[in-house]
Amino acid sequence: MASTSVSRTVPASPEEVWNLIGGFHALPDWLPYIPESVSEQGGGARRLTNADGEVIVEQMTAYSRQERFYSYAILRAPFPVTGYLSTLRVHAVPGRPEEAEVQWDGRFVPDGVSDEEAEALFTGIYRDGLDALDATVRAH
């Protein structure tokens, strides 16, 4: 099993950041790579369409508004991995109430690629996503 984790500090309170990203169907609000999210299974799953028109189906596996995180599994995607599980979490930054640390991590089994190639793919996706989040927060 391979894994990766990316974190970034953004200039907004943890509550403000969670209000933007904490909805399981909120990716289009801050992630340009995902312009569309359609709720499935009564809201417990989402069908995402990426900028290239590819479909990604994900299912929520854990959620806590109080702890500001959610976890999800990929059910179908154009990625060379299986067994994908990921968590998106917002942390308070001690002594800096107007900043939040956002952590995005995942673990997965590479399928047809090396651990390093799969890790590089998701490190890039998470890093680009958190860069987009930072830009969105700064624009508001």
Short mmCIF file of N, CA and C in Angstrom, two decimals:
data_model
loop_
_atom_site.label_atom_id
_atom_site.label_comp_id
_atom_site.label_asym_id
_atom_site.label_seq_id
_atom_site.Cartn_x
_atom_site.Cartn_y
_atom_site.Cartn_z
N MET A 1 0.84 -1.18 0.00
CA MET A 1 0.00 0.00 0.00
C MET A 1 0.88 1.24 0.00
N ALA A 2 0.52 2.20 -0.81
CA ALA A 2 1.25 3.47 -0.90
C ALA A 2 0.41 4.55 -0.23
N SER A 3 1.06 5.66 0.10
CA SER A 3 0.33 6.76 0.74
C SER A 3 1.04 8.08 0.51
N THR A 4 0.29 9.16 0.71
CA THR A 4 0.85 10.50 0.63
C THR A 4 0.01 11.43 1.49
N SER A 5 0.60 12.53 1.88
CA SER A 5 -0.10 13.53 2.68
C SER A 5 0.46 14.90 2.34
N VAL A 6 -0.43 15.87 2.14
CA VAL A 6 -0.02 17.24 1.84
C VAL A 6 -0.80 18.15 2.79
N SER A 7 -0.13 19.15 3.34
CA SER A 7 -0.83 20.12 4.18
C SER A 7 -0.43 21.53 3.77
N ARG A 8 -1.31 22.46 4.10
CA ARG A 8 -1.08 23.85 3.75
C ARG A 8 -1.80 24.74 4.74
N THR A 9 -1.18 25.82 5.13
CA THR A 9 -1.80 26.81 5.99
C THR A 9 -2.46 27.85 5.09
N VAL A 10 -3.71 28.18 5.40
CA VAL A 10 -4.45 29.18 4.62
C VAL A 10 -4.90 30.31 5.54
N PRO A 11 -5.06 31.53 4.99
CA PRO A 11 -5.37 32.72 5.80
C PRO A 11 -6.85 32.90 6.10
N ALA A 12 -7.41 31.97 6.87
CA ALA A 12 -8.80 32.07 7.32
C ALA A 12 -8.94 31.18 8.54
N SER A 13 -9.94 31.47 9.35
CA SER A 13 -10.14 30.67 10.56
C SER A 13 -10.53 29.24 10.17
N PRO A 14 -10.28 28.28 11.07
CA PRO A 14 -10.67 26.90 10.77
C PRO A 14 -12.16 26.78 10.45
N GLU A 15 -13.01 27.52 11.14
CA GLU A 15 -14.45 27.46 10.88
C GLU A 15 -14.78 27.99 9.48
N GLU A 16 -14.15 29.10 9.10
CA GLU A 16 -14.39 29.64 7.75
C GLU A 16 -13.96 28.64 6.68
N VAL A 17 -12.80 28.03 6.87
CA VAL A 17 -12.31 27.06 5.90
C VAL A 17 -13.23 25.84 5.85
N TRP A 18 -13.63 25.35 7.01
CA TRP A 18 -14.52 24.19 7.04
C TRP A 18 -15.86 24.52 6.36
N ASN A 19 -16.37 25.73 6.58
CA ASN A 19 -17.62 26.11 5.93
C ASN A 19 -17.50 26.09 4.41
N LEU A 20 -16.31 26.33 3.89
CA LEU A 20 -16.08 26.30 2.44
C LEU A 20 -15.89 24.87 1.93
N ILE A 21 -15.09 24.06 2.62
CA ILE A 21 -14.71 22.75 2.08
C ILE A 21 -15.38 21.57 2.75
N GLY A 22 -16.05 21.79 3.87
CA GLY A 22 -16.56 20.68 4.67
C GLY A 22 -17.77 19.95 4.13
N GLY A 23 -18.47 20.55 3.20
CA GLY A 23 -19.58 19.83 2.58
C GLY A 23 -19.04 18.79 1.61
N PHE A 24 -19.53 17.58 1.69
CA PHE A 24 -19.02 16.50 0.85
C PHE A 24 -19.21 16.81 -0.64
N HIS A 25 -20.16 17.68 -0.96
CA HIS A 25 -20.43 18.00 -2.36
C HIS A 25 -19.93 19.40 -2.73
N ALA A 26 -19.01 19.95 -1.93
CA ALA A 26 -18.54 21.33 -2.11
C ALA A 26 -17.30 21.46 -2.98
N LEU A 27 -16.76 20.38 -3.51
CA LEU A 27 -15.51 20.50 -4.29
C LEU A 27 -15.59 21.55 -5.39
N PRO A 28 -16.68 21.65 -6.17
CA PRO A 28 -16.71 22.67 -7.22
C PRO A 28 -16.60 24.11 -6.70
N ASP A 29 -16.86 24.32 -5.41
CA ASP A 29 -16.77 25.66 -4.82
C ASP A 29 -15.33 26.15 -4.68
N TRP A 30 -14.37 25.21 -4.67
CA TRP A 30 -12.99 25.63 -4.43
C TRP A 30 -11.95 24.87 -5.25
N LEU A 31 -12.35 23.85 -5.97
CA LEU A 31 -11.40 23.02 -6.70
C LEU A 31 -11.71 23.07 -8.20
N PRO A 32 -11.00 23.92 -8.96
CA PRO A 32 -11.29 24.08 -10.38
C PRO A 32 -11.21 22.77 -11.19
N TYR A 33 -10.42 21.81 -10.73
CA TYR A 33 -10.28 20.52 -11.41
C TYR A 33 -11.60 19.75 -11.43
N ILE A 34 -12.48 20.06 -10.47
CA ILE A 34 -13.78 19.37 -10.35
C ILE A 34 -14.90 20.41 -10.51
N PRO A 35 -15.36 20.65 -11.74
CA PRO A 35 -16.41 21.64 -11.93
C PRO A 35 -17.82 21.14 -11.62
N GLU A 36 -17.98 19.81 -11.42
CA GLU A 36 -19.33 19.28 -11.18
C GLU A 36 -19.30 18.15 -10.16
N SER A 37 -20.25 18.21 -9.20
CA SER A 37 -20.45 17.15 -8.22
C SER A 37 -21.93 16.87 -8.12
N VAL A 38 -22.32 15.62 -8.36
CA VAL A 38 -23.72 15.23 -8.30
C VAL A 38 -23.89 14.26 -7.14
N SER A 39 -24.84 14.56 -6.28
CA SER A 39 -25.12 13.72 -5.11
C SER A 39 -25.75 12.40 -5.55
N GLU A 40 -25.28 11.31 -4.95
CA GLU A 40 -25.84 9.98 -5.18
C GLU A 40 -26.04 9.29 -3.84
N GLN A 41 -26.81 8.22 -3.83
CA GLN A 41 -27.05 7.42 -2.63
C GLN A 41 -27.51 8.28 -1.45
N GLY A 42 -28.43 9.17 -1.70
CA GLY A 42 -28.96 10.02 -0.63
C GLY A 42 -27.94 10.97 -0.04
N GLY A 43 -26.91 11.31 -0.80
CA GLY A 43 -25.87 12.23 -0.34
C GLY A 43 -24.63 11.55 0.18
N GLY A 44 -24.65 10.24 0.34
CA GLY A 44 -23.48 9.52 0.86
C GLY A 44 -22.42 9.24 -0.18
N ALA A 45 -22.73 9.55 -1.44
CA ALA A 45 -21.75 9.38 -2.51
C ALA A 45 -21.84 10.58 -3.43
N ARG A 46 -20.79 10.77 -4.21
CA ARG A 46 -20.78 11.87 -5.17
C ARG A 46 -20.20 11.37 -6.48
N ARG A 47 -20.80 11.85 -7.56
CA ARG A 47 -20.27 11.57 -8.90
C ARG A 47 -19.67 12.87 -9.40
N LEU A 48 -18.36 12.88 -9.51
CA LEU A 48 -17.62 14.06 -9.91
C LEU A 48 -17.27 13.96 -11.39
N THR A 49 -17.25 15.09 -12.05
CA THR A 49 -16.74 15.15 -13.41
C THR A 49 -15.57 16.11 -13.38
N ASN A 50 -14.41 15.64 -13.85
CA ASN A 50 -13.24 16.52 -13.83
C ASN A 50 -13.22 17.40 -15.07
N ALA A 51 -12.23 18.27 -15.15
CA ALA A 51 -12.14 19.23 -16.24
C ALA A 51 -12.00 18.56 -17.60
N ASP A 52 -11.53 17.31 -17.63
CA ASP A 52 -11.38 16.56 -18.88
C ASP A 52 -12.62 15.75 -19.22
N GLY A 53 -13.68 15.83 -18.39
CA GLY A 53 -14.90 15.09 -18.64
C GLY A 53 -14.89 13.68 -18.08
N GLU A 54 -13.84 13.30 -17.36
CA GLU A 54 -13.76 11.97 -16.76
C GLU A 54 -14.62 11.93 -15.49
N VAL A 55 -15.20 10.76 -15.21
CA VAL A 55 -16.08 10.59 -14.06
C VAL A 55 -15.34 9.89 -12.92
N ILE A 56 -15.53 10.41 -11.73
CA ILE A 56 -14.96 9.85 -10.50
C ILE A 56 -16.13 9.67 -9.54
N VAL A 57 -16.31 8.46 -9.03
CA VAL A 57 -17.38 8.21 -8.06
C VAL A 57 -16.73 7.91 -6.71
N GLU A 58 -17.14 8.67 -5.70
CA GLU A 58 -16.57 8.54 -4.36
C GLU A 58 -17.68 8.36 -3.34
N GLN A 59 -17.38 7.60 -2.29
CA GLN A 59 -18.34 7.36 -1.22
C GLN A 59 -17.76 7.85 0.10
N MET A 60 -18.56 8.63 0.84
CA MET A 60 -18.11 9.09 2.15
C MET A 60 -18.04 7.89 3.11
N THR A 61 -16.95 7.82 3.87
CA THR A 61 -16.80 6.73 4.83
C THR A 61 -16.80 7.22 6.27
N ALA A 62 -16.54 8.52 6.50
CA ALA A 62 -16.57 9.11 7.84
C ALA A 62 -16.74 10.61 7.69
N TYR A 63 -17.41 11.23 8.69
CA TYR A 63 -17.64 12.67 8.65
C TYR A 63 -17.79 13.18 10.07
N SER A 64 -17.12 14.31 10.38
CA SER A 64 -17.31 14.95 11.67
C SER A 64 -17.21 16.46 11.51
N ARG A 65 -18.35 17.14 11.66
CA ARG A 65 -18.33 18.60 11.63
C ARG A 65 -17.55 19.14 12.82
N GLN A 66 -17.74 18.52 13.98
CA GLN A 66 -17.06 18.98 15.20
C GLN A 66 -15.54 18.87 15.06
N GLU A 67 -15.06 17.77 14.51
CA GLU A 67 -13.62 17.58 14.35
C GLU A 67 -13.11 18.09 13.00
N ARG A 68 -14.01 18.60 12.17
CA ARG A 68 -13.71 19.19 10.86
C ARG A 68 -12.91 18.25 9.95
N PHE A 69 -13.50 17.09 9.64
CA PHE A 69 -12.89 16.20 8.67
C PHE A 69 -13.95 15.33 8.01
N TYR A 70 -13.60 14.84 6.82
CA TYR A 70 -14.37 13.74 6.23
C TYR A 70 -13.41 12.82 5.49
N SER A 71 -13.79 11.56 5.42
CA SER A 71 -13.02 10.54 4.71
C SER A 71 -13.90 9.96 3.63
N TYR A 72 -13.25 9.50 2.57
CA TYR A 72 -13.99 8.94 1.45
C TYR A 72 -13.16 7.88 0.73
N ALA A 73 -13.87 7.02 0.03
CA ALA A 73 -13.25 5.98 -0.79
C ALA A 73 -13.62 6.24 -2.25
N ILE A 74 -12.70 5.92 -3.15
CA ILE A 74 -13.01 6.00 -4.57
C ILE A 74 -13.62 4.66 -4.99
N LEU A 75 -14.80 4.75 -5.61
CA LEU A 75 -15.46 3.56 -6.13
C LEU A 75 -15.11 3.34 -7.60
N ARG A 76 -14.95 4.46 -8.35
CA ARG A 76 -14.62 4.36 -9.77
C ARG A 76 -13.88 5.63 -10.17
N ALA A 77 -12.77 5.48 -10.89
CA ALA A 77 -12.00 6.64 -11.32
C ALA A 77 -10.99 6.22 -12.38
N PRO A 78 -10.49 7.21 -13.14
CA PRO A 78 -9.49 6.91 -14.17
C PRO A 78 -8.06 6.87 -13.61
N PHE A 79 -7.91 6.59 -12.31
CA PHE A 79 -6.60 6.58 -11.67
C PHE A 79 -6.06 5.16 -11.58
N PRO A 80 -4.74 4.99 -11.65
CA PRO A 80 -4.14 3.66 -11.62
C PRO A 80 -3.94 3.12 -10.20
N VAL A 81 -5.04 3.10 -9.42
CA VAL A 81 -4.97 2.61 -8.05
C VAL A 81 -6.27 1.87 -7.71
N THR A 82 -6.19 1.03 -6.69
CA THR A 82 -7.37 0.40 -6.10
C THR A 82 -7.30 0.64 -4.59
N GLY A 83 -8.39 0.36 -3.91
CA GLY A 83 -8.40 0.49 -2.45
C GLY A 83 -8.11 1.88 -1.93
N TYR A 84 -8.50 2.90 -2.68
CA TYR A 84 -8.19 4.29 -2.33
C TYR A 84 -9.06 4.77 -1.17
N LEU A 85 -8.42 5.28 -0.12
CA LEU A 85 -9.09 5.91 1.01
C LEU A 85 -8.39 7.23 1.29
N SER A 86 -9.16 8.28 1.54
CA SER A 86 -8.58 9.60 1.73
C SER A 86 -9.32 10.36 2.82
N THR A 87 -8.63 11.31 3.44
CA THR A 87 -9.23 12.19 4.45
C THR A 87 -8.82 13.62 4.17
N LEU A 88 -9.78 14.52 4.26
CA LEU A 88 -9.57 15.95 4.16
C LEU A 88 -9.92 16.53 5.53
N ARG A 89 -8.95 17.23 6.15
CA ARG A 89 -9.12 17.68 7.54
C ARG A 89 -8.64 19.12 7.69
N VAL A 90 -9.36 19.88 8.54
CA VAL A 90 -8.99 21.26 8.85
C VAL A 90 -8.57 21.31 10.32
N HIS A 91 -7.36 21.84 10.56
CA HIS A 91 -6.82 21.97 11.92
C HIS A 91 -6.71 23.45 12.31
N ALA A 92 -6.88 23.72 13.57
CA ALA A 92 -6.57 25.04 14.12
C ALA A 92 -5.04 25.18 14.18
N VAL A 93 -4.55 26.40 14.04
CA VAL A 93 -3.13 26.68 14.18
C VAL A 93 -2.96 27.37 15.53
N PRO A 94 -2.27 26.74 16.50
CA PRO A 94 -2.14 27.32 17.83
C PRO A 94 -1.59 28.76 17.79
N GLY A 95 -2.30 29.64 18.48
CA GLY A 95 -1.86 31.04 18.57
C GLY A 95 -2.19 31.88 17.35
N ARG A 96 -2.79 31.29 16.33
CA ARG A 96 -3.13 32.03 15.11
C ARG A 96 -4.58 31.73 14.71
N PRO A 97 -5.54 32.39 15.37
CA PRO A 97 -6.95 32.07 15.15
C PRO A 97 -7.45 32.39 13.74
N GLU A 98 -6.76 33.23 13.00
CA GLU A 98 -7.19 33.58 11.64
C GLU A 98 -6.43 32.78 10.58
N GLU A 99 -5.89 31.65 10.97
CA GLU A 99 -5.24 30.74 10.03
C GLU A 99 -5.73 29.33 10.32
N ALA A 100 -5.69 28.51 9.29
CA ALA A 100 -6.06 27.10 9.43
C ALA A 100 -5.07 26.26 8.64
N GLU A 101 -4.79 25.08 9.14
CA GLU A 101 -3.99 24.12 8.38
C GLU A 101 -4.94 23.08 7.80
N VAL A 102 -4.84 22.88 6.51
CA VAL A 102 -5.66 21.88 5.83
C VAL A 102 -4.75 20.73 5.43
N GLN A 103 -5.16 19.53 5.80
CA GLN A 103 -4.38 18.33 5.51
C GLN A 103 -5.22 17.42 4.64
N TRP A 104 -4.61 16.92 3.56
CA TRP A 104 -5.28 16.00 2.64
C TRP A 104 -4.37 14.81 2.50
N ASP A 105 -4.83 13.66 2.91
CA ASP A 105 -3.99 12.47 2.79
C ASP A 105 -4.76 11.32 2.18
N GLY A 106 -4.01 10.38 1.66
CA GLY A 106 -4.63 9.22 1.05
C GLY A 106 -3.71 8.02 1.09
N ARG A 107 -4.35 6.85 1.01
CA ARG A 107 -3.59 5.61 0.88
C ARG A 107 -4.30 4.76 -0.16
N PHE A 108 -3.53 3.95 -0.86
CA PHE A 108 -4.05 3.27 -2.04
C PHE A 108 -3.07 2.19 -2.46
N VAL A 109 -3.57 1.29 -3.29
CA VAL A 109 -2.74 0.22 -3.85
C VAL A 109 -2.51 0.55 -5.33
N PRO A 110 -1.26 0.81 -5.73
CA PRO A 110 -0.99 1.09 -7.14
C PRO A 110 -1.39 -0.11 -8.02
N ASP A 111 -1.91 0.20 -9.20
CA ASP A 111 -2.36 -0.81 -10.14
C ASP A 111 -1.72 -0.52 -11.50
N GLY A 112 -0.63 -1.22 -11.78
CA GLY A 112 0.05 -1.04 -13.06
C GLY A 112 1.09 0.06 -13.05
N VAL A 113 1.29 0.70 -11.91
CA VAL A 113 2.32 1.73 -11.75
C VAL A 113 3.05 1.47 -10.44
N SER A 114 4.21 2.08 -10.27
CA SER A 114 4.98 1.91 -9.02
C SER A 114 4.35 2.70 -7.89
N ASP A 115 4.73 2.36 -6.65
CA ASP A 115 4.29 3.14 -5.49
C ASP A 115 4.65 4.60 -5.69
N GLU A 116 5.88 4.84 -6.16
CA GLU A 116 6.36 6.22 -6.32
C GLU A 116 5.53 6.98 -7.35
N GLU A 117 5.15 6.34 -8.45
CA GLU A 117 4.34 7.01 -9.47
C GLU A 117 2.94 7.34 -8.93
N ALA A 118 2.33 6.40 -8.22
CA ALA A 118 1.00 6.65 -7.64
C ALA A 118 1.07 7.74 -6.58
N GLU A 119 2.10 7.70 -5.74
CA GLU A 119 2.25 8.72 -4.71
C GLU A 119 2.47 10.10 -5.34
N ALA A 120 3.27 10.16 -6.40
CA ALA A 120 3.51 11.44 -7.08
C ALA A 120 2.22 11.98 -7.69
N LEU A 121 1.39 11.11 -8.27
CA LEU A 121 0.12 11.53 -8.85
C LEU A 121 -0.76 12.20 -7.80
N PHE A 122 -0.97 11.52 -6.66
CA PHE A 122 -1.87 12.08 -5.65
C PHE A 122 -1.23 13.22 -4.87
N THR A 123 0.07 13.22 -4.69
CA THR A 123 0.73 14.37 -4.08
C THR A 123 0.47 15.61 -4.92
N GLY A 124 0.56 15.47 -6.24
CA GLY A 124 0.29 16.58 -7.14
C GLY A 124 -1.16 17.03 -7.09
N ILE A 125 -2.09 16.08 -7.07
CA ILE A 125 -3.51 16.41 -7.00
C ILE A 125 -3.81 17.16 -5.69
N TYR A 126 -3.30 16.64 -4.58
CA TYR A 126 -3.56 17.28 -3.28
C TYR A 126 -2.90 18.66 -3.21
N ARG A 127 -1.66 18.76 -3.67
CA ARG A 127 -0.95 20.04 -3.64
C ARG A 127 -1.67 21.08 -4.50
N ASP A 128 -2.04 20.70 -5.72
CA ASP A 128 -2.75 21.63 -6.60
C ASP A 128 -4.11 22.01 -6.00
N GLY A 129 -4.78 21.04 -5.37
CA GLY A 129 -6.05 21.32 -4.73
C GLY A 129 -5.92 22.31 -3.59
N LEU A 130 -4.91 22.13 -2.77
CA LEU A 130 -4.72 23.05 -1.64
C LEU A 130 -4.25 24.42 -2.11
N ASP A 131 -3.50 24.47 -3.21
CA ASP A 131 -3.15 25.76 -3.81
C ASP A 131 -4.42 26.48 -4.27
N ALA A 132 -5.34 25.73 -4.90
CA ALA A 132 -6.60 26.32 -5.35
C ALA A 132 -7.43 26.80 -4.17
N LEU A 133 -7.44 26.02 -3.09
CA LEU A 133 -8.15 26.43 -1.88
C LEU A 133 -7.59 27.73 -1.35
N ASP A 134 -6.27 27.83 -1.27
CA ASP A 134 -5.63 29.05 -0.79
C ASP A 134 -6.04 30.25 -1.66
N ALA A 135 -6.03 30.07 -2.97
CA ALA A 135 -6.41 31.15 -3.89
C ALA A 135 -7.87 31.55 -3.68
N THR A 136 -8.75 30.56 -3.47
CA THR A 136 -10.16 30.85 -3.24
C THR A 136 -10.35 31.63 -1.95
N VAL A 137 -9.67 31.21 -0.88
CA VAL A 137 -9.78 31.90 0.41
C VAL A 137 -9.28 33.34 0.30
N ARG A 138 -8.17 33.51 -0.38
CA ARG A 138 -7.61 34.87 -0.53
C ARG A 138 -8.49 35.78 -1.39
N ALA A 139 -9.26 35.20 -2.30
CA ALA A 139 -10.14 36.00 -3.19
C ALA A 139 -11.40 36.47 -2.46
N HIS A 140 -11.72 35.87 -1.32
CA HIS A 140 -12.94 36.25 -0.60
C HIS A 140 -12.69 37.30 0.43
#
